[in-house]
XYZ file of C-alpha atoms in Angstrom:
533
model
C -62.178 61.097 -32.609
C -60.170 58.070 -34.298
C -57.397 59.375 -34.353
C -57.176 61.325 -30.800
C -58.022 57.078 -29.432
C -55.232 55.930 -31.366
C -53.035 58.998 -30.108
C -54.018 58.464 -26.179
C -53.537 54.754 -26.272
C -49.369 54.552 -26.455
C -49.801 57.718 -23.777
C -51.482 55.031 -21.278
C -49.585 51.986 -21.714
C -45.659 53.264 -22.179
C -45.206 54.117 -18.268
C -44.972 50.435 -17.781
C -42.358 48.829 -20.150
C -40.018 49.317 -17.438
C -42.382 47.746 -14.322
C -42.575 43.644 -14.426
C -43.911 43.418 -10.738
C -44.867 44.761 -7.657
C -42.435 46.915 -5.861
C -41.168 46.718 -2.589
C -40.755 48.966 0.363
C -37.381 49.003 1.851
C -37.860 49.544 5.517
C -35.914 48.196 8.675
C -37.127 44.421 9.934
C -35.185 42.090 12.294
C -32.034 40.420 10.769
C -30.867 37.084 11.972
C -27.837 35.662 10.813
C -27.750 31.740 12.029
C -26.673 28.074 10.711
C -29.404 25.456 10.728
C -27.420 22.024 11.624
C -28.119 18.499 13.042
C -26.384 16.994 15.536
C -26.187 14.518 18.835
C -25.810 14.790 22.449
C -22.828 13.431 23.331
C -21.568 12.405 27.235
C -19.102 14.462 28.835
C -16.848 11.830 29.178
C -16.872 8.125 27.688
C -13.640 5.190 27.717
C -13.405 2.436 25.246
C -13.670 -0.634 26.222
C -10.580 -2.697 23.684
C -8.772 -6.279 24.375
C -5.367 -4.668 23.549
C -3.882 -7.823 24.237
C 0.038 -8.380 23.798
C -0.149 -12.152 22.410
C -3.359 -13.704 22.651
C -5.739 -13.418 19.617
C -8.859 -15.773 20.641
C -11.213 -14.450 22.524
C -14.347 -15.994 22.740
C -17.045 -15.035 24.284
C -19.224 -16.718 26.985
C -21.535 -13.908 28.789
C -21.538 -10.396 28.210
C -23.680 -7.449 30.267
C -26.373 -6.268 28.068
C -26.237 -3.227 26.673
C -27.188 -0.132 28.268
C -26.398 -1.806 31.838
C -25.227 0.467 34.430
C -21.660 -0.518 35.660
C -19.465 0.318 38.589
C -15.466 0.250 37.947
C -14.039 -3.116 38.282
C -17.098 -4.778 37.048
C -17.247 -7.555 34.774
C -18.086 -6.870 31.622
C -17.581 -9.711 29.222
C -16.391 -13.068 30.486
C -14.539 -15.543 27.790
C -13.030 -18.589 27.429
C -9.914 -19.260 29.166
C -9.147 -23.264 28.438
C -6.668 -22.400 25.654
C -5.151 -20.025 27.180
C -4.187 -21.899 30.078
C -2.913 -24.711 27.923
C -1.307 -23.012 25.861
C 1.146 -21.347 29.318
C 1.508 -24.441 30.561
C 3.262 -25.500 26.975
C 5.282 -22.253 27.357
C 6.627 -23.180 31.034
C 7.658 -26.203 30.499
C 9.081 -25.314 26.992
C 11.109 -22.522 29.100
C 12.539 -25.286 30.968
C 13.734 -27.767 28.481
C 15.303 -24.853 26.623
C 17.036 -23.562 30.117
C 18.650 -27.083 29.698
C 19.205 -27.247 26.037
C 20.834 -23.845 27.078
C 23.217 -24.478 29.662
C 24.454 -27.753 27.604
C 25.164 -25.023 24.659
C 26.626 -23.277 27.249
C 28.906 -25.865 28.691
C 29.747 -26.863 24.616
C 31.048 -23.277 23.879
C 33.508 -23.890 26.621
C 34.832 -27.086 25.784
C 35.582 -26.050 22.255
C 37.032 -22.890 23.542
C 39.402 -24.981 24.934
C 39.500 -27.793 22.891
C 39.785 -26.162 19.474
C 43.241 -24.588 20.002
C 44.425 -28.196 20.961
C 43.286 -29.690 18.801
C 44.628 -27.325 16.007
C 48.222 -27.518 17.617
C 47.584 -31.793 17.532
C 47.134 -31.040 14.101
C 49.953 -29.220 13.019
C 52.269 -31.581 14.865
C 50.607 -34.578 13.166
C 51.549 -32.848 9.902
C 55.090 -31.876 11.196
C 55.982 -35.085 11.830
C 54.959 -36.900 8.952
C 56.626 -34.207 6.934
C 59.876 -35.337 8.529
C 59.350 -39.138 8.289
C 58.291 -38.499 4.921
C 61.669 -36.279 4.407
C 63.730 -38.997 6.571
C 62.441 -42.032 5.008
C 62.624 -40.117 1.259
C 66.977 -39.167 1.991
C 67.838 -42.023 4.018
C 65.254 -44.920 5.507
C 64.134 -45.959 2.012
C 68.192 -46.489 1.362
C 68.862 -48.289 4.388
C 66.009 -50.396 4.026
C 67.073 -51.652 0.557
C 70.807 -52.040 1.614
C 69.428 -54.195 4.767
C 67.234 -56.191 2.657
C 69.980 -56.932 0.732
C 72.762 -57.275 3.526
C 69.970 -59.980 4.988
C 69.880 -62.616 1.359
C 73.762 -62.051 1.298
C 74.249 -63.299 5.120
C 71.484 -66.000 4.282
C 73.785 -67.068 1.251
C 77.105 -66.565 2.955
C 75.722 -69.115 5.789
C 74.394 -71.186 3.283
C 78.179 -71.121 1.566
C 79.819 -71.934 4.940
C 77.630 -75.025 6.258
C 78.099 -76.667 3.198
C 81.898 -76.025 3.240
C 82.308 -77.405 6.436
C 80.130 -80.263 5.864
C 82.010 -81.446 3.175
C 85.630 -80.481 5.442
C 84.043 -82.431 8.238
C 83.409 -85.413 5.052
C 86.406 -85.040 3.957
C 88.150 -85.137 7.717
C 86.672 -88.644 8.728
C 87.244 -90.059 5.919
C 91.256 -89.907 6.940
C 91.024 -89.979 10.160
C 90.468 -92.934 12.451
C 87.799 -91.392 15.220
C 85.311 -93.673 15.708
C 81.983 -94.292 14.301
C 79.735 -92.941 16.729
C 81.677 -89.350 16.946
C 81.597 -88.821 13.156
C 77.769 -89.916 12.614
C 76.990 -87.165 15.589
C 79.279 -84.228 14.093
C 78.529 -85.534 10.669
C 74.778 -85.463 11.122
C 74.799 -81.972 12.509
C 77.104 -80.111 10.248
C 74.506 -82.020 7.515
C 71.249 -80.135 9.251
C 72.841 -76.608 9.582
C 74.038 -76.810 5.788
C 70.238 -78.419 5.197
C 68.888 -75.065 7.006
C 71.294 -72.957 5.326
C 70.126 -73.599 2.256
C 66.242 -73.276 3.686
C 67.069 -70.133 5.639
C 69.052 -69.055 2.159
C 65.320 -69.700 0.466
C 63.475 -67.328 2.389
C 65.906 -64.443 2.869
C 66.127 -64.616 -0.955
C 62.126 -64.904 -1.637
C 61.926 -61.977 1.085
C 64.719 -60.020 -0.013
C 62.632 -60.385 -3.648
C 59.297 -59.430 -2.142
C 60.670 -56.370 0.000
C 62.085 -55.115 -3.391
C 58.647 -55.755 -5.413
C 56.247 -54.846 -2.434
C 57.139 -53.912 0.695
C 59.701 -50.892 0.686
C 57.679 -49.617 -2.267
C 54.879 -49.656 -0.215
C 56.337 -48.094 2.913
C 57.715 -45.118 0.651
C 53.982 -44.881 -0.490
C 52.465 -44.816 3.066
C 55.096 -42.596 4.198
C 53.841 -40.147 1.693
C 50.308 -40.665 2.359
C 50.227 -40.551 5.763
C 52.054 -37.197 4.910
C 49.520 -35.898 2.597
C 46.663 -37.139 5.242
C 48.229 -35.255 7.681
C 48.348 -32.286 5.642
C 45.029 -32.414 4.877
C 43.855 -32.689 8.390
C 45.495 -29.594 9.521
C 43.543 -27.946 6.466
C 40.467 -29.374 7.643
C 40.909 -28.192 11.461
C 41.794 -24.833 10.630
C 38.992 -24.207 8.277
C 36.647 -26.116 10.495
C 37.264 -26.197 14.159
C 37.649 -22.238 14.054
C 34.286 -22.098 12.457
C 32.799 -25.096 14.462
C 33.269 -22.518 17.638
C 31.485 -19.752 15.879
C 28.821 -21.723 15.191
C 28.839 -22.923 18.477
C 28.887 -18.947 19.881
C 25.875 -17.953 17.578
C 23.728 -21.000 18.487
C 24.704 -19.928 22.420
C 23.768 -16.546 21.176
C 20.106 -17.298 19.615
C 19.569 -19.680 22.100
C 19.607 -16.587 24.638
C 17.485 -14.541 22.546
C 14.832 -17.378 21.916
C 14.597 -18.107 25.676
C 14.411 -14.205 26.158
C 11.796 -14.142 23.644
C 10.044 -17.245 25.548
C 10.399 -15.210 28.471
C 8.676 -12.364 27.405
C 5.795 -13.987 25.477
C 5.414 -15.878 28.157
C 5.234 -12.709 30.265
C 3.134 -10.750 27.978
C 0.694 -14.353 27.567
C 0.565 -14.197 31.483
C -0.260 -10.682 31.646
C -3.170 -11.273 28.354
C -4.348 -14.285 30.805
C -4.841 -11.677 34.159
C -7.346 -9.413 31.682
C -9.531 -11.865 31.650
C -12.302 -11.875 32.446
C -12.550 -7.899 31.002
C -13.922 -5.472 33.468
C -15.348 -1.730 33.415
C -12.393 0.828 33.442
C -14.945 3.575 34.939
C -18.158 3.937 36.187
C -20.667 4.329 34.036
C -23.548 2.927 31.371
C -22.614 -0.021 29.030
C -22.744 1.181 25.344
C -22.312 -1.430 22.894
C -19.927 0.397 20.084
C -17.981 3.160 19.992
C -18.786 6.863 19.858
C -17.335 8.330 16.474
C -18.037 12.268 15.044
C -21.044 12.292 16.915
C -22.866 9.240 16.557
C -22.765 5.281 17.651
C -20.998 3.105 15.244
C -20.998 -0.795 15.098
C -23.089 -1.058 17.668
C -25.472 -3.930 15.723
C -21.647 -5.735 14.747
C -20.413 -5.625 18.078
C -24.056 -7.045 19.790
C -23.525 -9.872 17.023
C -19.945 -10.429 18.693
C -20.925 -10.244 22.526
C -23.372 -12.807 22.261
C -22.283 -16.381 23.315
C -19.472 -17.880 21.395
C -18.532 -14.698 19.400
C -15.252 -14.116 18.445
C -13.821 -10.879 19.398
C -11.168 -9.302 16.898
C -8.524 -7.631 19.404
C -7.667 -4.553 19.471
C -11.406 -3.607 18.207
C -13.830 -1.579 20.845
C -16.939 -3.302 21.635
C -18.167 -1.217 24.392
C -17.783 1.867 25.523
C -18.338 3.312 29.107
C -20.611 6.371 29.191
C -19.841 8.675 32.391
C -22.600 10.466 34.010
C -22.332 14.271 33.573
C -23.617 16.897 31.009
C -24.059 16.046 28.087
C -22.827 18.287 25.108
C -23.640 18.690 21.754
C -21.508 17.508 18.497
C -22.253 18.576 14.810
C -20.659 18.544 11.589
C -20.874 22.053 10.139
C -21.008 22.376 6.407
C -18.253 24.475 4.973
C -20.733 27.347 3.510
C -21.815 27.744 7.138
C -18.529 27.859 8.728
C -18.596 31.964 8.842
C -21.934 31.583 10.881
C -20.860 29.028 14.030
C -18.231 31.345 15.621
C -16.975 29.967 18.799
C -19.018 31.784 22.176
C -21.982 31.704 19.568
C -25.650 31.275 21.004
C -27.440 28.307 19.808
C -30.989 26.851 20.396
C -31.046 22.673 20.561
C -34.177 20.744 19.413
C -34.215 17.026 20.873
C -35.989 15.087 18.186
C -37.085 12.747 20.736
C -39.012 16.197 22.456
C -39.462 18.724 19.593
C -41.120 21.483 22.234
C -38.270 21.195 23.920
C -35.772 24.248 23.911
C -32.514 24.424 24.764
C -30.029 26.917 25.622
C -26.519 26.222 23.993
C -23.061 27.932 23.207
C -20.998 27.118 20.610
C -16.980 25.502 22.155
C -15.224 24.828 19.294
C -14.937 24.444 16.217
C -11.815 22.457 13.988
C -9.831 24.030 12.663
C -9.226 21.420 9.588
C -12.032 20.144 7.913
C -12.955 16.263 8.842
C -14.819 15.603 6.032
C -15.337 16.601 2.684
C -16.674 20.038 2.832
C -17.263 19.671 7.116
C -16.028 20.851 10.104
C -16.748 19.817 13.654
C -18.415 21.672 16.424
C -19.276 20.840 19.868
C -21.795 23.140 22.061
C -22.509 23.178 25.289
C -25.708 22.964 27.105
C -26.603 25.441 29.190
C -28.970 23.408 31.271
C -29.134 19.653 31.554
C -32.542 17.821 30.814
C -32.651 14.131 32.661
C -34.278 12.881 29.964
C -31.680 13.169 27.089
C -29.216 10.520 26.791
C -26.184 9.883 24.539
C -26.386 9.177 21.201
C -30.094 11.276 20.611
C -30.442 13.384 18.085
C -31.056 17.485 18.182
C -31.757 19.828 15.377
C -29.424 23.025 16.304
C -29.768 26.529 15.143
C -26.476 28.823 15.582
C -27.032 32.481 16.018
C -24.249 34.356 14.503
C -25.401 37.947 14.398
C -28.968 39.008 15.602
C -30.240 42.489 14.916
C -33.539 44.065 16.240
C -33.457 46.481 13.446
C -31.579 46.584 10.130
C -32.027 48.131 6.841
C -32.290 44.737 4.853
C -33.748 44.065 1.007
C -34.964 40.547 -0.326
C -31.726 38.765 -1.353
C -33.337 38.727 -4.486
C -33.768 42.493 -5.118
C -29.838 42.668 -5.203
C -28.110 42.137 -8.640
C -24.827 42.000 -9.777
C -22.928 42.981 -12.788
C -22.676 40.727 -15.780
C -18.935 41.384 -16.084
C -18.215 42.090 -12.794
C -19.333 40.055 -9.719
C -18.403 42.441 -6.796
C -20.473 44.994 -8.212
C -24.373 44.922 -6.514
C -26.830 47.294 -7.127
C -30.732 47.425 -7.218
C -33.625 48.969 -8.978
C -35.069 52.188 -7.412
C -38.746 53.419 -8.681
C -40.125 56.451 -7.598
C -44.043 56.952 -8.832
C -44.116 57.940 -12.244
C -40.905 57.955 -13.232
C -38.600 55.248 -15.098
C -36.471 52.343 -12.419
C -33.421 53.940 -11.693
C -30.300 51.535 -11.435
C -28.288 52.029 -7.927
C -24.933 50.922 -6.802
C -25.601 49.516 -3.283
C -22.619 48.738 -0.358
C -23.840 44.865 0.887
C -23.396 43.737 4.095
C -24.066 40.107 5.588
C -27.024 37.844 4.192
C -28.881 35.151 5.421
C -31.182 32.642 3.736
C -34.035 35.391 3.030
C -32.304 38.862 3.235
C -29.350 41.132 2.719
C -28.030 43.722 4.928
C -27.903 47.273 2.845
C -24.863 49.315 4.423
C -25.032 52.161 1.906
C -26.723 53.062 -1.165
C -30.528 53.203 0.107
C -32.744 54.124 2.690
C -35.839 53.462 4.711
C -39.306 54.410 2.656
C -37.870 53.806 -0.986
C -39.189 51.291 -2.796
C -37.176 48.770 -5.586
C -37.947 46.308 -7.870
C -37.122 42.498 -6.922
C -37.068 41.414 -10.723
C -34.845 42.911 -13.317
C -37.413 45.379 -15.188
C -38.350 44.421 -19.102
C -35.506 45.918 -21.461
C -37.304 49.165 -23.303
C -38.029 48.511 -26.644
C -38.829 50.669 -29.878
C -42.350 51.070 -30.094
C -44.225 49.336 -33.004
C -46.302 51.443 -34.864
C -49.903 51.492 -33.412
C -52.814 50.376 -35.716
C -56.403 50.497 -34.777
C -57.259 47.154 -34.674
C -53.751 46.460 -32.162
C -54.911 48.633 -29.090
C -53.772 45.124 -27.111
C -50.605 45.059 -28.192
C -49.864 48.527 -27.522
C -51.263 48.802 -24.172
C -49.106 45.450 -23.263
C -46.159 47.619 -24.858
C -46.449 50.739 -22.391
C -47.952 48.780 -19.112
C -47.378 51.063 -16.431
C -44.805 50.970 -13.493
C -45.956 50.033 -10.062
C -46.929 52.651 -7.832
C -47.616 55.113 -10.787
C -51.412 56.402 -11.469
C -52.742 55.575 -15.275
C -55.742 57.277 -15.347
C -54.411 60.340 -13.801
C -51.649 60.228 -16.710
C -53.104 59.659 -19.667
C -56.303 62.201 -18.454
C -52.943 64.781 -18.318
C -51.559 63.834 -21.335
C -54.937 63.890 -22.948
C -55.560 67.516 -21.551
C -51.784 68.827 -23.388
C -53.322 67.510 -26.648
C -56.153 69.982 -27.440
C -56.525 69.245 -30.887
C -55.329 65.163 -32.314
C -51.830 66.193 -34.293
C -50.259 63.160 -35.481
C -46.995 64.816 -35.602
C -46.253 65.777 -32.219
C -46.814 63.876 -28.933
C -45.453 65.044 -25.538
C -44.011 62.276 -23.184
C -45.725 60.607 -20.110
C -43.748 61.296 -16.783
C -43.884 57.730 -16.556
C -41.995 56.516 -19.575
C -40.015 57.805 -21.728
C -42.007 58.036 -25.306
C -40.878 55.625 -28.246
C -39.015 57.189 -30.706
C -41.513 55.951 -32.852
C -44.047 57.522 -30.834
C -46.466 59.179 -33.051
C -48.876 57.299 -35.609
C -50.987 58.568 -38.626
């Protein structure tokens, strides 16, 4: 009795080494492929509200219209302070009009020197033309005549000195013999005596000048000769290297002056134009939103309520408000790249407001970009198929794409499909039939959503797999008396087969308890090991 217990015992328990949980029933249920994303209504049309100016770069702000305000175009929206502004076009004018004169006396400068420089450079080649040739004249002949006149001049002074003083002392000698009377010779006598007297004087100076003319003067005419040479030169060098560029100059400061005063001109312009912005008015009709709409939601719109209060400073070319038209709203979300197969464009959606979470609406999917805008996202828009007054720009919505929607399809527990170790593409799944051992199937996959996979091929409705890889079969450790746990734990039996109704079978082939031979359950398939004595 012993040993038929120990014998029926592996017989029980072996069906199950290959069963580790309850099977499941393939059968056709509803398949629903869809994307689960957030998003935000946003308007069908909006406008930024930016400064844009051309020059001006202080804006400060005195009143602003609050947000959410509903606006008509023209409006104002944000009046600032214009003092500076003025002042500073008023500088600008009247600088325009002192440079239109600085201008036209540039002007009137160019064409003087246009004219003047060539005269001036033919003044100064003739300057240095012609004392080359008094230099030349005075050098081969002037300096010779000179000296030969200074000398001619202290020989006449010497030869009239000679010739008074020999006929003063003919004229002594005369009345001496003669018998004139005494009045005639003291007249003749005192005469001839003062033109010998100013001989001799006159004889003086020709000599000290003749001396002096030698020492100083002709040396020194020779010398200015030649310098006033040399200075000529030097002033036709200096006109033709300067006068030449003098008019240049004179063209190029003509030339900037024109640009600066065009320059004046058109930042004056461009100030003027800054100044007629002011104070900044609605571009459309609409409802004031302070900050700007970016992928899908409101941005800066705390910074730029900081800025539109009295006395902010407003940073041009930055958009402060923006101008929300009335119309349908639509819906914007950023699509995670794993889900970018399941938002087709023309797809149904279903909108949740967060703000009303019974609410449903009816969507369909526009676009989608084509280029990711983020890392790993994509943007969609959807439109609503009806509008709700209540929802505004800016709310939030939880959205749910459909992609593919089936009634009916033959789809497993994503988790009931395995793959290959060493190869990926490969799927197949665990088929158990009652009584017998898991078989392993190769399966054709279709789509799969977060729960289930679509089963194209390889299965069918009514049989029944395992969702958990079954225990690996092990050899059987020899069964002892006192280990009836163990073994029973060893040969658990499969789901959907019948125990008792086994082993009673198994115990009916065994008539009398052989330890040598033991036929297999249909279950299992028996340990090698099988038998015990």
């Amino acid at each position: 009795m012993l040993r038929g217990l120990l014998v029926a015992a592996p017989v029980l328990l072996l069906p199950a080494v290959a069963a580790a949980a309850d099977p499941y029933k393939v059968k056709l249920v509803p398949f629903k492929l869809e994307a689960k994303l957030e998003g935000a209504f946003e308007p069908p049309a909006l406008t930024e509200v930016r400064l844009d100016p051309k020059r001006w770069s202080q804006f400060v702000v005195e009143t602003a219209v609050p947000h959410g305000t509903r606006v008509g175009k023209g409006d104002v929206l944000i009046a600032v302070e214009t003092d500076k502004i003025d002042e500073q076009i008023r500088d600008l004018e009247m600088g325009s009009r002192l440079a239109d004169l600085a201008h036209g006396l540039l002007e009137r400068e160019v064409q003087l020197l246009e004219k003047s420089t060539p005269l001036q450079l033919e003044q100064a080649r003739r300057s240095q033309r012609i004392a080359a040739e008094d230099l030349k004249r005075y050098e081969e002949k002037e300096a010779q005549q000179a000296a030969a006149f200074n000398d001619m001049q202290l020989k006449f002074s010497e030869f009239s000195r000679e010739n008074s003083e020999e006929e003063l002392e003919q004229l002594e000698k005369m009345y001496e013999q003669d018998d004139l009377t005494e009045e005639s010779e003291e007249i003749v006598l005192k005469r001839a005596r003062f033109e010998a007297a100013a001989a001799r004087f006159f004889e003086k100076l020709a000599r000290d000048g003749h001396e002096r003319n030698v020492a100083f003067d002709l040396p020194r005419r020779l010398e200015s000769v030649r310098r006033a040479s040399q200075a000529a030169t030097l002033d036709l060098e200096r006109a033709e290297a300067t006068l030449p560029v003098a008019l240049d100059r004179a063209k190029l400061e003509l030339e900037k002056s024109t640009n600066d005063r065009r320059k004046a001109v058109e930042n004056l312009a461009e100030l003027k134009a800054d100044r007629k912005r002011m104070p900044i008015t609605a571009p459309a009709d609409g409802i004031v939103y302070y900050g700007r709409w970016r992928n899908g939601k409101w941005s800066d719109a705390e910074s730029a309520a900081g800025k539109l209060r009295p006395g902010g400073q407003l940073d041009p070319r930055e958009t402060v408000i923006t101008i929300v038209s009335p119309g349908k709203l639509a819906v914007r979300s950023g699509v995670p790249e794993k889900d970018l197969a399941r938002v087709p464009v023309d797809a149904p959606a279903r909108v949740v407001p967060k703000a009303f979470p019974d609410t449903r609406l009816k969507a369909k999917v526009r676009s989608v970009s084509a280029v990711p805008v983020g890392t790993g996202r994509f943007d969609a828009v959807l439109d609503l198929v009806a509008e709700d007054p209540r929802l505004v720009a800016g709310m939030e919505a939880e959205i749910r794409v459909i992609a593919e929607q089936k009634a009916e399809a033959l789809a497993i527990p994503k988790k009931g499909v395995f793959t290959e170790d060493l190869d990926d593409d490969q799927r197949f799944v665990y088929v158990v039939a009652a009584g017998k051992e898991p078989v392993k199937r190769t399966v054709a996959v279709g789509r799969s959503n977060d729960e289930l996979t679509e089963i194209t091929a390889g299965l069918t409705v009514g049989e029944e797999i395992l969702l958990e890889k079954p225990l690996a079969a092990k050899p059987a450790e020899p069964a002892k008396a006192n280990e009836p746990a163990k073994a029973a734990e060893a040969a658990k039996p499969a789901e959907g087969a019948k125990p008792p109704e086994t082993a009673a079978a198994a115990k009916a082939e065994v008539p009398t308890p052989e330890p040598t031979k033991q036929a297999a359950p249909p279950a299992a398939a028996a340990p090698a090991n099988g038998t015990t004595k």
